[in-house]
Short mmCIF file of C-alpha atoms in Angstrom, two decimals:
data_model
loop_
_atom_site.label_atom_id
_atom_site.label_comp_id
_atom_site.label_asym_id
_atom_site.label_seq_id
_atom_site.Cartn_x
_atom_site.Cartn_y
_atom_site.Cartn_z
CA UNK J 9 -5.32 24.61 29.04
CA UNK J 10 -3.32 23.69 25.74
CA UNK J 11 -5.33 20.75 25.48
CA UNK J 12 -8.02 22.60 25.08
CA UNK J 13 -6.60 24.97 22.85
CA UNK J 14 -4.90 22.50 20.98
CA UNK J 15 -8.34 20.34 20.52
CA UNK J 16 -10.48 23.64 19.21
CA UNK J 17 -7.62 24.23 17.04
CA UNK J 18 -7.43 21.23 15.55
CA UNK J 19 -10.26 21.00 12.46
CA UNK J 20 -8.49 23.93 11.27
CA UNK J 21 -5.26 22.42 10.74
CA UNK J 22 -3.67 20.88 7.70
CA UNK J 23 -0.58 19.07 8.02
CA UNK J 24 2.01 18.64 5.16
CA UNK J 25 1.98 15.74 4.01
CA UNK J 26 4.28 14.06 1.44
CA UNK J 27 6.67 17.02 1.36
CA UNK J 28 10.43 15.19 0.10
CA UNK J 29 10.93 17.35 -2.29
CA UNK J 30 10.36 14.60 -5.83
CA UNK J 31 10.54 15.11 -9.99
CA UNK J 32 8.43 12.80 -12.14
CA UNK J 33 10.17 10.81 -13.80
CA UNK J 34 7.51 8.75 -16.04
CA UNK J 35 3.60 9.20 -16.24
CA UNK J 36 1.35 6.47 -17.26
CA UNK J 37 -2.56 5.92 -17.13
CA UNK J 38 -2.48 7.68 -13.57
CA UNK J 39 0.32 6.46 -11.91
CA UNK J 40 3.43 7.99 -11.77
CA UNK J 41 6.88 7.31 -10.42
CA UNK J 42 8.32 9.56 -8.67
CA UNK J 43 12.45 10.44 -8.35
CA UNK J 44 13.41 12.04 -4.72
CA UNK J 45 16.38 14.57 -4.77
CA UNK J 46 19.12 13.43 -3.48
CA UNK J 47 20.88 14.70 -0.52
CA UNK J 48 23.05 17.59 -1.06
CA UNK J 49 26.37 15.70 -1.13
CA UNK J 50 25.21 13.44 -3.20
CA UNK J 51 24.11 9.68 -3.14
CA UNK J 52 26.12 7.34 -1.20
CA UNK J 53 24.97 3.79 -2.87
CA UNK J 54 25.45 2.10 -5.94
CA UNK J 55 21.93 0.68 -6.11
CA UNK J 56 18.42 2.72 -5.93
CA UNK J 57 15.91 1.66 -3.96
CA UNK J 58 12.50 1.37 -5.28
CA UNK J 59 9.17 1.99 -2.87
CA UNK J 60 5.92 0.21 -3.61
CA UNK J 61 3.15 1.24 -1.25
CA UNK J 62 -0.44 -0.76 -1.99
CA UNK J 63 -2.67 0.05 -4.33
CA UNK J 64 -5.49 1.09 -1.96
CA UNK J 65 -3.64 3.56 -0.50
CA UNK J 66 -1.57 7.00 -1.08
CA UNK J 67 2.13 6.85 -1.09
CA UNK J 68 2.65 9.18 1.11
CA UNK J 69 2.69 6.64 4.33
CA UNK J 70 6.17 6.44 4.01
CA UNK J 71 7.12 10.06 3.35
CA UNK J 72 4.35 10.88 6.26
CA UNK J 73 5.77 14.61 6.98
CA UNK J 74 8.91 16.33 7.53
CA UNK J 75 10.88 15.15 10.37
CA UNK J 76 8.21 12.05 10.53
CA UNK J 77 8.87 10.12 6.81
CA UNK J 78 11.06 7.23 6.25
CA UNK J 79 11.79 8.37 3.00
CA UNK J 80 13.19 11.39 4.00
CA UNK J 81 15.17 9.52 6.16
CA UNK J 82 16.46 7.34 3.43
CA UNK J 83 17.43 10.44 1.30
CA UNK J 84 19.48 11.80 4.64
CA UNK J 85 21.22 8.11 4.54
CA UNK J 86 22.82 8.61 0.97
CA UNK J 87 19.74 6.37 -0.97
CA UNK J 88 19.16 7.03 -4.42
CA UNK J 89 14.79 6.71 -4.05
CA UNK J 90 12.01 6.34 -6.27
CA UNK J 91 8.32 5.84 -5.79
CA UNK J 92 4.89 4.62 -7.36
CA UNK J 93 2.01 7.12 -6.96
CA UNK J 94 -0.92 4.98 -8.18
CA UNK J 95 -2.84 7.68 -8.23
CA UNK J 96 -6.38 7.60 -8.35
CA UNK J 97 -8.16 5.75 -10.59
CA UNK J 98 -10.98 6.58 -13.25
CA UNK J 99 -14.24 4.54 -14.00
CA UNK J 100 -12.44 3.40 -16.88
CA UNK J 101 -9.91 1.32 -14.84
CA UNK J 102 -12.52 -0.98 -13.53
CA UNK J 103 -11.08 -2.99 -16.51
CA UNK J 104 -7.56 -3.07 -15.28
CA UNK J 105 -6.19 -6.50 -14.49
CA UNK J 106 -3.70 -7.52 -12.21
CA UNK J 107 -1.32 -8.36 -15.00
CA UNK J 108 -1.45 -4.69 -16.30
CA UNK J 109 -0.24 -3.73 -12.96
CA UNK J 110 2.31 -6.01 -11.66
CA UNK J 111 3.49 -7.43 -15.38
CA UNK J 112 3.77 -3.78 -17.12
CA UNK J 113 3.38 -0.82 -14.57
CA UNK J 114 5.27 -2.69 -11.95
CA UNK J 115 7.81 -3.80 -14.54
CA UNK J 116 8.63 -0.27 -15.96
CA UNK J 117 8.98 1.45 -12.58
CA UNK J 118 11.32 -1.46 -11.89
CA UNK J 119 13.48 -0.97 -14.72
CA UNK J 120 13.63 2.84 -15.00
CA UNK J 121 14.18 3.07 -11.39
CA UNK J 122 17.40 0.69 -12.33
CA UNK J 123 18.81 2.66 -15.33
CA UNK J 124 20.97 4.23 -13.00
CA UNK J 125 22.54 0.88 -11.67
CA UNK J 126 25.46 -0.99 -12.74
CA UNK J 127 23.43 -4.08 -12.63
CA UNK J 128 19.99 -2.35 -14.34
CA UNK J 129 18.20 -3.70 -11.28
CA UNK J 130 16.99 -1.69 -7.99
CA UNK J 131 16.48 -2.81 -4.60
CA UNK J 132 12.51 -2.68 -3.97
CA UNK J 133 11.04 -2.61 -0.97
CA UNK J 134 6.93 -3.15 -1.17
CA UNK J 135 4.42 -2.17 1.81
CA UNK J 136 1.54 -4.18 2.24
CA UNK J 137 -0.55 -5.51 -1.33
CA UNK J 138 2.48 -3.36 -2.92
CA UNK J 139 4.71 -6.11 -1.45
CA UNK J 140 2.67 -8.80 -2.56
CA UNK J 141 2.85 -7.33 -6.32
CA UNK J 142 6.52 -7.19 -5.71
CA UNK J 143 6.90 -10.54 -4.73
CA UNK J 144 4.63 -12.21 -7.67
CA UNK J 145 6.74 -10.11 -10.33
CA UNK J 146 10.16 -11.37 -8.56
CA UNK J 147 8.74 -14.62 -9.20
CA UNK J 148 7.80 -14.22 -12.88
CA UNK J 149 11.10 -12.05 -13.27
CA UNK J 150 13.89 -13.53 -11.21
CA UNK J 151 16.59 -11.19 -12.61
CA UNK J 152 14.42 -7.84 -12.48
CA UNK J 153 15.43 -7.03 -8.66
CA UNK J 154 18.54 -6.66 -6.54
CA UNK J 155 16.86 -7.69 -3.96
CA UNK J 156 13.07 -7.90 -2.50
CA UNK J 157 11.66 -6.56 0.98
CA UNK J 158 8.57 -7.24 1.35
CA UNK J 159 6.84 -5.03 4.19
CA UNK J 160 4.35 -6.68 6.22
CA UNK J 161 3.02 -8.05 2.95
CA UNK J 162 0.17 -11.05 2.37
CA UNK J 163 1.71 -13.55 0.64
CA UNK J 164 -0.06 -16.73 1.91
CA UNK J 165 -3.85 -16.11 2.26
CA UNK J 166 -5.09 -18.89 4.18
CA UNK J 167 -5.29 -16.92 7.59
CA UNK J 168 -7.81 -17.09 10.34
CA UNK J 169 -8.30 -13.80 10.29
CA UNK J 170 -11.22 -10.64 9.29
CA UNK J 171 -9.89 -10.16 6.11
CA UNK J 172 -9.66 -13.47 4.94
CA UNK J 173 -12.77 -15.04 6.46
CA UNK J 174 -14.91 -12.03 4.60
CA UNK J 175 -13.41 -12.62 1.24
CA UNK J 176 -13.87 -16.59 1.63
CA UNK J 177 -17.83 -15.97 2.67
CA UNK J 178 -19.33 -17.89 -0.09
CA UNK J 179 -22.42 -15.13 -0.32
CA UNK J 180 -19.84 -12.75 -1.18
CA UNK J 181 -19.81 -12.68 -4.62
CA UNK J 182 -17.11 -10.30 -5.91
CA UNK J 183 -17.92 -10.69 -9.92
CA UNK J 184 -20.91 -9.07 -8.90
CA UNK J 185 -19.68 -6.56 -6.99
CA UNK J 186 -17.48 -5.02 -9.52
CA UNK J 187 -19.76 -5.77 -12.51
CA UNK J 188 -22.30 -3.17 -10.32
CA UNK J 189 -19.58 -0.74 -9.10
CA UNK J 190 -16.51 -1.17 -11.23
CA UNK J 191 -14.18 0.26 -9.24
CA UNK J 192 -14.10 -1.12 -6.05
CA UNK J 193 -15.06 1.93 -3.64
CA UNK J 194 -12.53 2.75 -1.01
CA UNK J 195 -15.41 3.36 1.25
CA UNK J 196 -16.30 -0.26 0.90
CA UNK J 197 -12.79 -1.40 1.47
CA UNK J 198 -12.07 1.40 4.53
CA UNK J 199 -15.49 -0.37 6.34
CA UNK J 200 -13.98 -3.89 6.21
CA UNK J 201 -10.58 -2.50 8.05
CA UNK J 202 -12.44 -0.70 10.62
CA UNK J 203 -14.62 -3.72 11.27
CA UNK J 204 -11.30 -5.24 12.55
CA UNK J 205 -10.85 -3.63 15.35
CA UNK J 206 -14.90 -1.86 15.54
CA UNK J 207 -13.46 0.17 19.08
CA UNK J 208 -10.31 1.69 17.47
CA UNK J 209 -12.20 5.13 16.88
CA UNK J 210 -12.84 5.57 19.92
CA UNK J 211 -9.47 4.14 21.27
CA UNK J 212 -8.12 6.87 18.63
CA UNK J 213 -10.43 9.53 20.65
CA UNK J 214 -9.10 8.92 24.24
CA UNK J 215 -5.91 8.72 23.62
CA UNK J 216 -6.05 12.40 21.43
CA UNK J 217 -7.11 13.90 24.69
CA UNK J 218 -4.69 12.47 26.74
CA UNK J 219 -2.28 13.81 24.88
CA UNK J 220 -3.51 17.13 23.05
CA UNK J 221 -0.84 18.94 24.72
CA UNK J 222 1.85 17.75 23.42
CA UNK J 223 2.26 19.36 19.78
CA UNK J 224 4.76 16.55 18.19
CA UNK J 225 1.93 13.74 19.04
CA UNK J 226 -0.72 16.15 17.47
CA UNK J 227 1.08 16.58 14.34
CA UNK J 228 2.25 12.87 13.99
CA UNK J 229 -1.80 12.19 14.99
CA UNK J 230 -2.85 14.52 12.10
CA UNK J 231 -0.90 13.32 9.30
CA UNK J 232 -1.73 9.70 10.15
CA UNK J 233 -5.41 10.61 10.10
CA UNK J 234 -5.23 12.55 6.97
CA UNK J 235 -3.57 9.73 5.37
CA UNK J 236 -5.66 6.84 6.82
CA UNK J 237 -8.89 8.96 5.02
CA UNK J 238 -7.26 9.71 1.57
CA UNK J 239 -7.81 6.86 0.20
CA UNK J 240 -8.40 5.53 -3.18
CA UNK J 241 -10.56 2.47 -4.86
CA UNK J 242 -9.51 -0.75 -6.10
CA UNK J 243 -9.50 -1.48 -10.11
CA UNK J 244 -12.48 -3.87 -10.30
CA UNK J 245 -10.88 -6.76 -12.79
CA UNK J 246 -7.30 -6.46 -10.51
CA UNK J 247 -9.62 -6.76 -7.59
CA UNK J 248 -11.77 -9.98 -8.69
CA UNK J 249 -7.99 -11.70 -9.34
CA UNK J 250 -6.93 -10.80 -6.36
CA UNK J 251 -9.86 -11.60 -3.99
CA UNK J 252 -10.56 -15.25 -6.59
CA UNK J 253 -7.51 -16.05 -7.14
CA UNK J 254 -5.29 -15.02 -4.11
CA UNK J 255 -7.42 -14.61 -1.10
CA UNK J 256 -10.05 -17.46 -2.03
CA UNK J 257 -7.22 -19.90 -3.88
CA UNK J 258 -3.99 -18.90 -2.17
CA UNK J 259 -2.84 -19.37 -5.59
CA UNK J 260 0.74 -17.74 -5.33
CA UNK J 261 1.74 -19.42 -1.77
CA UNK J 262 0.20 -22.38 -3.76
CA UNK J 263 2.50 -22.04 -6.85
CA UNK J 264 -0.12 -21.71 -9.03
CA UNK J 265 -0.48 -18.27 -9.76
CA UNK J 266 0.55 -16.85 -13.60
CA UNK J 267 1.55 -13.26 -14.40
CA UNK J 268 0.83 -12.47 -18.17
CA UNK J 269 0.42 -15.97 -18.95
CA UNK J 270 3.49 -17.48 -17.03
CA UNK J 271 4.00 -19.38 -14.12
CA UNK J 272 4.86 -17.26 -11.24
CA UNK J 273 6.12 -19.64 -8.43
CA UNK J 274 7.58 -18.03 -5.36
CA UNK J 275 10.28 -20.53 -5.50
CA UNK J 276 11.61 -18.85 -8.51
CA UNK J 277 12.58 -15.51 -6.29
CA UNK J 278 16.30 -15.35 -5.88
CA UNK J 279 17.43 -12.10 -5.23
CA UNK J 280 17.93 -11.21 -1.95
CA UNK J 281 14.25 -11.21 0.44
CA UNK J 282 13.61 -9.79 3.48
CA UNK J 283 10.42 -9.92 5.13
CA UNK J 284 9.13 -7.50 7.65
CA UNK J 285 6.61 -8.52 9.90
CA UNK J 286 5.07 -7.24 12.83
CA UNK J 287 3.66 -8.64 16.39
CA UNK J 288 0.69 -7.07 16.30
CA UNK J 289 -0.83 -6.70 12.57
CA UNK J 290 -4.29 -7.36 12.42
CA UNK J 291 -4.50 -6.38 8.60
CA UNK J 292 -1.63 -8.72 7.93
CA UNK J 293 -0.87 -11.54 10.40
CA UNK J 294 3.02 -11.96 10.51
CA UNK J 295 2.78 -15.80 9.12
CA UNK J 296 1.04 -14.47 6.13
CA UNK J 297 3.82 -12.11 5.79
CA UNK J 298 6.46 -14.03 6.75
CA UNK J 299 5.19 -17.43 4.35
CA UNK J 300 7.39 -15.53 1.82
CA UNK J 301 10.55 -16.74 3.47
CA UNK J 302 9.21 -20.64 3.56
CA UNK J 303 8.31 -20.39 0.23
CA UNK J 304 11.10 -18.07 -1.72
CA UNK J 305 13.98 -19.97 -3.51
CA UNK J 306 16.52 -16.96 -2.64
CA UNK J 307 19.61 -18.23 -0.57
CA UNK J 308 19.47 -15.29 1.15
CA UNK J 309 16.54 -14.75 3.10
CA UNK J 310 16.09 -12.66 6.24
CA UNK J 311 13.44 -11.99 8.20
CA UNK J 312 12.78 -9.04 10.91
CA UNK J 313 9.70 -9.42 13.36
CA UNK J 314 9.20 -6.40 15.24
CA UNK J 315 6.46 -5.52 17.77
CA UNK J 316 4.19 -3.08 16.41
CA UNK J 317 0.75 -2.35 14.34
CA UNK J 318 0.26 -2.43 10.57
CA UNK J 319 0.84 1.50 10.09
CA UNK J 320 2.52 2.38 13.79
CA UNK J 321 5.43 0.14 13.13
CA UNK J 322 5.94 2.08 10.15
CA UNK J 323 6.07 5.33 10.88
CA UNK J 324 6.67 5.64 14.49
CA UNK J 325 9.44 6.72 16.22
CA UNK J 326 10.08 3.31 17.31
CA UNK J 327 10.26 2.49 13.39
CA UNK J 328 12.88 5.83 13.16
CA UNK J 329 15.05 4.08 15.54
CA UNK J 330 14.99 0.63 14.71
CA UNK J 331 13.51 -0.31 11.77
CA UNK J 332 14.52 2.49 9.23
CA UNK J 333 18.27 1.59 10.09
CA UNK J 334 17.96 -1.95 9.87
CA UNK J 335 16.26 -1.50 6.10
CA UNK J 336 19.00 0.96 5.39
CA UNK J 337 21.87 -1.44 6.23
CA UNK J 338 20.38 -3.57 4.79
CA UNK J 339 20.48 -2.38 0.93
CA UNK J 340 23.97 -0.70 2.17
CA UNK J 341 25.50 -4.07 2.63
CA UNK J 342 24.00 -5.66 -0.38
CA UNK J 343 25.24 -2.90 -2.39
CA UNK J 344 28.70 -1.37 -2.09
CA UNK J 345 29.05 2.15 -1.35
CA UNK J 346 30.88 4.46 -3.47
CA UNK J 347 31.03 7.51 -1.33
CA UNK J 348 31.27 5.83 1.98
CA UNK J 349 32.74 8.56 3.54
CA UNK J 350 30.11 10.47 2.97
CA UNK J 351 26.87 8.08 4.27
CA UNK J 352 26.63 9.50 7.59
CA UNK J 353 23.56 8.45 10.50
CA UNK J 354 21.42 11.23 10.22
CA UNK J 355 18.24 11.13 12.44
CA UNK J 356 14.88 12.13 10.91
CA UNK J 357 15.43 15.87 12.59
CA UNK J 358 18.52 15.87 10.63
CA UNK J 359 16.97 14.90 7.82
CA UNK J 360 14.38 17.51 7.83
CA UNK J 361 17.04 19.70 7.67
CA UNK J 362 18.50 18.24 4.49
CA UNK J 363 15.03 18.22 2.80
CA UNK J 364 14.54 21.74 3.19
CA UNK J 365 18.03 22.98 1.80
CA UNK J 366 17.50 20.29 -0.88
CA UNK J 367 13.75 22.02 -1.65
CA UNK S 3 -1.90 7.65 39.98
CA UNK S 4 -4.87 10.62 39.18
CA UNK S 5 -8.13 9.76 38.35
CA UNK S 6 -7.69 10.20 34.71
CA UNK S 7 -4.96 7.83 34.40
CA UNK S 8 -6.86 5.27 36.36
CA UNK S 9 -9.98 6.21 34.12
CA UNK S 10 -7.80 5.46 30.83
CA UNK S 11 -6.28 1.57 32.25
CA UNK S 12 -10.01 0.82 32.70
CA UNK S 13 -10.95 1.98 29.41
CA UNK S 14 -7.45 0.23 27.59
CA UNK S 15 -8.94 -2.72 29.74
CA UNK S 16 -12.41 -2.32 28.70
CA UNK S 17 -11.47 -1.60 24.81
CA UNK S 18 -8.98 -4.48 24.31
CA UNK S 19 -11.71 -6.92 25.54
CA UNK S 20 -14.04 -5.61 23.43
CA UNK S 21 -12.10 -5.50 20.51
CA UNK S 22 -11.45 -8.94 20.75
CA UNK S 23 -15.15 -9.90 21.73
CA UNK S 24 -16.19 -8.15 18.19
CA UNK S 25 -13.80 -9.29 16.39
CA UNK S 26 -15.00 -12.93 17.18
CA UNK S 27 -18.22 -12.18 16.30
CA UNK S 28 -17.91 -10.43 13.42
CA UNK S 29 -15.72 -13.38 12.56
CA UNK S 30 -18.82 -15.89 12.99
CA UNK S 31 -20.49 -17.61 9.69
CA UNK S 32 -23.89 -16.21 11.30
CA UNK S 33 -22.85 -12.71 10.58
CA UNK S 34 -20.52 -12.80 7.25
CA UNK S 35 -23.30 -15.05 5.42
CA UNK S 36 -25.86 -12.42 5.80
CA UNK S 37 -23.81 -9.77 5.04
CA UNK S 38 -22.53 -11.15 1.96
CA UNK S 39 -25.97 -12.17 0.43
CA UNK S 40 -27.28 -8.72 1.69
CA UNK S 41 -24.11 -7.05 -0.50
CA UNK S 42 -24.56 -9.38 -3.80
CA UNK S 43 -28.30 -9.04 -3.42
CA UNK S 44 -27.75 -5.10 -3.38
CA UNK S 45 -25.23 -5.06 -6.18
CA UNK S 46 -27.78 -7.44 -8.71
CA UNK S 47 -30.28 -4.82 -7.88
CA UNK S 48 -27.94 -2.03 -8.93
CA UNK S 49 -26.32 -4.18 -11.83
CA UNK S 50 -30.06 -4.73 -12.97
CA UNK S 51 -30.88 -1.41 -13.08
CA UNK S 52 -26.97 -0.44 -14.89
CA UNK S 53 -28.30 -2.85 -17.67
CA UNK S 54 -31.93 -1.51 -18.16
CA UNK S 55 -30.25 2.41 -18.39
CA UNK S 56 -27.98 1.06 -20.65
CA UNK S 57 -30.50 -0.41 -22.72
CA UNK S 58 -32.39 2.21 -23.08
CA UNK S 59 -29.71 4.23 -23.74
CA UNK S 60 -28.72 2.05 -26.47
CA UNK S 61 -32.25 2.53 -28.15
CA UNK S 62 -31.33 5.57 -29.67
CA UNK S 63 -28.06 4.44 -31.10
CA UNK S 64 -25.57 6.43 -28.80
CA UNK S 65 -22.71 4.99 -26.52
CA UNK S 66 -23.33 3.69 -23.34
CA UNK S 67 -21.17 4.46 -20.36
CA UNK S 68 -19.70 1.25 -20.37
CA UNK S 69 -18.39 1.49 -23.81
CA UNK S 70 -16.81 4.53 -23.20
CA UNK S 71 -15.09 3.02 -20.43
CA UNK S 72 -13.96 0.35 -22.79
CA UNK S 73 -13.10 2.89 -25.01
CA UNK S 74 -10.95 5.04 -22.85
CA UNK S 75 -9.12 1.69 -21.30
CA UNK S 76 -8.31 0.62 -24.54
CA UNK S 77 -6.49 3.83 -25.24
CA UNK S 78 -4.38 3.69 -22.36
CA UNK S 79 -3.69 0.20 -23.11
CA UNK S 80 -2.28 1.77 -26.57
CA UNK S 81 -0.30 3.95 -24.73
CA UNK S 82 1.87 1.40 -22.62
CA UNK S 83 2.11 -0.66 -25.59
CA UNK S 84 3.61 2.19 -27.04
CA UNK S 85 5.93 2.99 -24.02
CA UNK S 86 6.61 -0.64 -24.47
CA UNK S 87 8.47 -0.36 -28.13
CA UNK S 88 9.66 2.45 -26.85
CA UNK S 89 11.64 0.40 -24.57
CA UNK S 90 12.72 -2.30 -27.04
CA UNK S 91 14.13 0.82 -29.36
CA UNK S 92 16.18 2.32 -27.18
CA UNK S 93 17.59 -1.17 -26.38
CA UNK S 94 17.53 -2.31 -29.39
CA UNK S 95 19.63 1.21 -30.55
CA UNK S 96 22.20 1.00 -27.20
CA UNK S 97 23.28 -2.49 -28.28
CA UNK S 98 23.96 -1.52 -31.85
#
């Protein structure tokens, strides 16, 4: 009977997303970066931690909801946090190039988000194309990051897979595509992902009515969903770089690539890298991902293969259990705490808790 | 096990095969080729058309959308460059 219920109930019901309570800390164009409150006893790391989700998408994926967000769960851990919110952008963006975004947006998030640090650099993690920016500034800017993790982010293009083969088809011709459009639409881009799996709809479907009753799933199931269809179109002269130049030339995995005019060669990252890939990521095939550790020039290089989907590794509760921690320790011991009595393991219910006397 | 859960292996079974089936075959040069001349020959057509409007447009001497595009990108690009002395200031003044 609560299945039912639950089902009928369900186009009626908006769930919070995005809701660690943030300042804004800088504006620019329309992206913004965004500062999380820190926990209540204050932070328990020397370093901030920078987040750079993809450009295609909102931020929000890793502050899903209350209870359910890794950031949230990085604020609970003592982590001082900041954020990029691309925003959305205008028809006037269509003439925004890659080196606007990774060379000077990029850049200034970077280095305002390490103000705060003894060493004026943050850690920064990037998800998906936001890794990929991250990594191709590291390379042009060696000293700009603590260190780099680079969430199941594309850094050699050459794969066998949807993605790839589509931007490689020689009738595709992307100048023309964003001289008609500009922007590229998001409705364009959101086609091509459900092309790779054409079934996962209604996949999606039969699994929501197995398990309608159980209210947790449903929420977790709504934010996803709401996230997955909020999302926002790519700046049509970053987009012809990045389909020419990347996905058709490989030209960073190459050593070829140049951000604002200089070389940047993956075998100029140093800091720290960690790359994060997953078993079963058919939007970014764990060798793509994990080419970054082959190619970086970093001593220290890690690299953590879990099993797991593009998005579901990231926000499950598989990812609150294993992965979250393993990222947290990670900037921990590449950092040096200064309050370490105070870092304590809270789990993401904890953390809810945390975020709402914070609020 | 209840019919349902019997119901949903199938279906897992069924799905997974599929998935992969498509995904081969959406893969294949016989289905990306047309689908790529079919999306450039779509956005000529609409480019075409973009170029005409903004010809005519042009005619009677005001600003076509593009421009104003132009226009509006080039102020933002003012705007960083100005966050960007900004920066060099305020380093310039902490060294001093």
């Amino acid at each position: 009977m609560k299945r039912w219920l639950n089902l009928a109930k369900l186009p009626f019901m908006k769930p919070t997303v995005g809701a660690t309570p943030a300042d804004v800390v800088h504006r620019e164009n329309k992206w913004q970066l965004l500062h999380y409150r820190p926990r209540p006893q204050g932070v328990a790391f020397k370093t901030p931690l920078l987040l750079v989700p993809s450009l295609i998408n909102r931020h929000y994926v890793l502050d899903l909801m209350p209870g359910k967000s890794f950031t949230e769960y990085l604020v609970a851990q003592g982590h001082d946090v900041f954020t990029i919110d691309w925003g959305t952008p205008g028809p006037e963006d269509r003439f925004l190039t890659f080196d606007e975004i990774t060379d000077g947006y990029l850049g200034r998030a970077i280095r305002i988000a390490g103000r705060a640090a003894p060493q004026k650099k943050p850690h920064v993690l990037g998800y998906c194309l936001g890794g990929t920016l991250a990594a191709i500034h590291a390379a042009a800017h060696p000293d700009s990051m603590a260190s780099l993790t680079a969430l199941a982010a594309p850094v050699r293009f050459g794969d066998e897979g949807l993605l790839a083969a589509w931007t490689r088809t020689k009738t595709f011709d992307v100048e023309m595509l964003v001289s008609a459009m500009g922007n590229v639409p998001w409705q364009l881009m959101q086609s091509a992902f459900h092309l790779l799996r054409p079934t996962l709809n209604l996949s999606k479907a039969v699994h929501l009515l197995d398990r309608a009753w159980d209210d947790n799933f449903l929420d977790g199931f709504l934010a996803l969903e709401t996230w997955g269809n909020d999302n926002v179109s790519f700046p049509g002269a970053a987009y012809q770089r990045y389909v020419e130049e990347l996905y058709r030339g490989d030209a960073f995995a190459r050593g070829t690539f140049t951000l604002s005019g200089s070389l940047a060669r993956p075998q100029a990252i140093t800091c720290p890298t960690l790359a994060v890939t997953f078993e079963h990521d058919n939007i970014v095939p764990a060798a793509s991902a994990k080419a970054l550790l082959e190619l970086a020039g970093a001593e220290d290089k890690q690299n953590i293969h879990l099993p797991g989907g593009h998005v579901g590794a990231v926000v499950s509760k598989a990812a609150a259990k294993g992965l979250w921690p393993q990222l947290s320790a990670y900037w921990g011991a590449r950092d040096g705490a200064v309050q370490k009595s105070g870092a304590r393991q809270a789990r993401p219910a904890e953390a809810a808790k945390v975020r709402r006397k914070s609020g | 096990m209840n019919p349902w859960e019997t119901w949903k292996k199938g279906f897992d079974a069924w799905e997974n095969a599929t998935a992969q089936y498509m995904e081969q075959f959406l893969k294949s040069e016989s289905v990306l080729t047309p689908s790529g001349a079919l999306l450039t020959a779509a956005m000529k057509t609409k480019a075409q058309m973009d170029k005409a409007a903004a010809q005519w447009w042009g005619l009677w001497g005001l600003p076509t959308k593009r421009d104003q595009e132009r226009l509006l990108h080039t102020v933002n690009q003012l705007q960083s460059k100005l966050l960007d002395l900004e920066e060099k200031l305020e380093a310039a003044q902490s060294k001093e």
